[in-house]
Structures are given as C-alpha cells and as structure tokens.
XYZ file of C-alpha atoms in Angstrom:
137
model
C 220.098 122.743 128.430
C 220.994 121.932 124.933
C 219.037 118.466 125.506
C 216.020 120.002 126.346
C 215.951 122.144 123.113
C 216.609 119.265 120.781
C 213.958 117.680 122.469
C 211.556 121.020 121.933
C 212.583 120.732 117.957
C 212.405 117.095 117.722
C 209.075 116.901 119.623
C 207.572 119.663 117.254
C 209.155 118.327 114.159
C 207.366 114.715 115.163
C 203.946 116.741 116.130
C 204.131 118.999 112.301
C 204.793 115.752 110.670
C 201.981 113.771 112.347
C 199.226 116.732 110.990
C 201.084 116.265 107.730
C 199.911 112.760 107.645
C 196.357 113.680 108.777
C 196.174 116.416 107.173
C 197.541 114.300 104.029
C 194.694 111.665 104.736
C 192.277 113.413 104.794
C 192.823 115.123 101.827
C 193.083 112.222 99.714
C 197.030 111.489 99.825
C 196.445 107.938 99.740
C 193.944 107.321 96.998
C 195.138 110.387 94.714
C 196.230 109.023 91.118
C 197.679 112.037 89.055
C 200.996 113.343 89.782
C 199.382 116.772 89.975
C 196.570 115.563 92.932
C 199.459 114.256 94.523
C 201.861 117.293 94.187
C 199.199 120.093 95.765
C 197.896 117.401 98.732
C 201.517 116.972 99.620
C 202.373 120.774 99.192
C 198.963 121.589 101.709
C 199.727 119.101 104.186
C 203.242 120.681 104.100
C 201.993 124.207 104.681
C 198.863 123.845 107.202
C 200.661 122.810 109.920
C 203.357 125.177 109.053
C 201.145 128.531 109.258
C 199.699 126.971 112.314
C 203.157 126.508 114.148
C 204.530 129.743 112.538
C 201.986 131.604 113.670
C 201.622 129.660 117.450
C 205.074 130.212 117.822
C 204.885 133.798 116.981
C 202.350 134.355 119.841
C 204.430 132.332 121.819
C 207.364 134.722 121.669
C 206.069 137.589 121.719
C 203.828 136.700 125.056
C 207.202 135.510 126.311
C 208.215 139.490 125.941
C 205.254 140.701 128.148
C 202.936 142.049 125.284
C 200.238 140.813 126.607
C 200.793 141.911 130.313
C 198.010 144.632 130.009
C 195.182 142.056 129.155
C 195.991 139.626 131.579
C 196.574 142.095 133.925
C 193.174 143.386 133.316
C 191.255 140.237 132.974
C 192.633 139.540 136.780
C 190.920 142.666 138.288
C 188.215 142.226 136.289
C 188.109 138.780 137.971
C 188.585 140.937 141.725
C 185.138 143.201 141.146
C 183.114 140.164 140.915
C 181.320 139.994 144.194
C 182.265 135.781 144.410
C 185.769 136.226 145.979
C 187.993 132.818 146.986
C 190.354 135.180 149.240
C 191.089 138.792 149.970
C 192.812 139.334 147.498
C 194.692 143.501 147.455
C 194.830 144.739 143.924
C 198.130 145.161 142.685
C 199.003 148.554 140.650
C 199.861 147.800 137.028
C 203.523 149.292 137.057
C 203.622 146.690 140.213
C 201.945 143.900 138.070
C 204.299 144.525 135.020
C 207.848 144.370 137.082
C 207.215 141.153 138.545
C 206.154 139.563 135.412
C 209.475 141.160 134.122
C 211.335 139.535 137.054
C 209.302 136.695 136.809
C 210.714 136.064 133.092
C 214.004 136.570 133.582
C 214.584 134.257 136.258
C 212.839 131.734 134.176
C 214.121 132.514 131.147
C 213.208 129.936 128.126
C 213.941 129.475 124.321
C 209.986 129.012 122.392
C 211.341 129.942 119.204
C 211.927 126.135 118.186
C 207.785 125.872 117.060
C 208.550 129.387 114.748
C 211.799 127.823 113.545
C 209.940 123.905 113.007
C 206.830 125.927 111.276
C 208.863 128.337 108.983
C 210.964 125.181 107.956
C 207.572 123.621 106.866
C 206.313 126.624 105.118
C 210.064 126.175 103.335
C 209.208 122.635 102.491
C 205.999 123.387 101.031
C 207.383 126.270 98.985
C 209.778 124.374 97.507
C 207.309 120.888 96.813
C 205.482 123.788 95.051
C 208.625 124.983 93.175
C 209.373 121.582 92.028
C 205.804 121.162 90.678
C 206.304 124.173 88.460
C 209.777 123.112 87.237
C 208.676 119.850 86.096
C 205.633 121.276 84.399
C-alpha cells in the first residue's frame, strides 16, 4: 500500500513538473534575457499547474465523500426516461442509490489527496520563487 502512494506522488510530481516545462516554453523560459523575465516565467510555470492540481485534487476528494451523489444520481434517471433503453432497467430510490455508493466507498477505500498535496507544494514553490524575487530587489 505504501508503494502505490509513492507512486501516486511521484507520478504527479513528474506530471506538475512536465507542464512546468511546457508551460515554461511556451512562455519564453528559454529565450528570456533579464533576471526579472526569467523570475515571473519561472514563478507562472510554478503556479499553473499548481492551481490546476490543487484544485483537481480538491474535486477529487470531495467526490470521493459522495458530494456529488445527487447529480449523478440524477443524470442516471434522467438517462432511464429516455424512450432508447439498452435493458430494463428498475429505478433505484435515492436513499437506495446513496447507501450503496456509501458501501461502495468504503470497501474500496483510496487515498487522492497526493494531487492536493503535489499542487499545494507547487503553489508553495511559486510563492516562495516570488518571495525571493522581492528580497533580491
């Protein structure tokens, strides 16, 4: 188990860091001349991909808790009133609908806070590129 989730962060880490370097590119990392061109591409490539996994892994988690339940739950009987039907399906209460997603989760219980942790760390590095910029200014 503790395997897998070093391979979740180190996976992630590898994913942020390869939209650092396009980000980076396109932005000019490469062919910037000033220290202060070079300061704020480095500091946006840091924090783009940090909002973005931040806020992904945000969603992520709190799906994971079952917020969501109610829209899924209604986009599949919204799905059952169209008149093209694959199978009979029997609509399923919501309290019915919500307690097997509940047991559902628990017996397959997983850690997804590794792409908040990997994005907040980003946002981190950025802040602090940043502070460094203003210290040596």
């Amino acid at each position: 188990m503790k395997n897998n989730k070093l391979w979740s962060y180190l996976i992630t880490f590898a994913l942020a860091i390869a939209l650092f370097f396009i980000i980076a590119s396109i932005l000019g990392l490469f062919s910037a001349t000033s220290y202060d061109q070079i300061i704020m591409i480095i500091c946006d490539s840091l924090f783009i991909p940090g909002v973005a996994l931040a806020s992904f892994g945000l969603i992520v988690v709190i799906s994971n808790e079952g917020i969501f339940d109610i829209i899924t739950y209604g986009f599949k009987n919204l799905v059952l009133f169209l008149p093209i039907r694959l199978g009979k399906e029997k609509r399923e209460r919501y309290y019915d609908y919500a307690e097997r997603k509940k047991r559902m989760r628990k017996e397959h219980k997983r850690n997804v806070w590794f792409l908040f942790i990997v994005g907040v760390i980003f946002i981190a590095l950025a802040g602090l590129c940043f502070l460094i910029d203003f210290i040596v200014k």
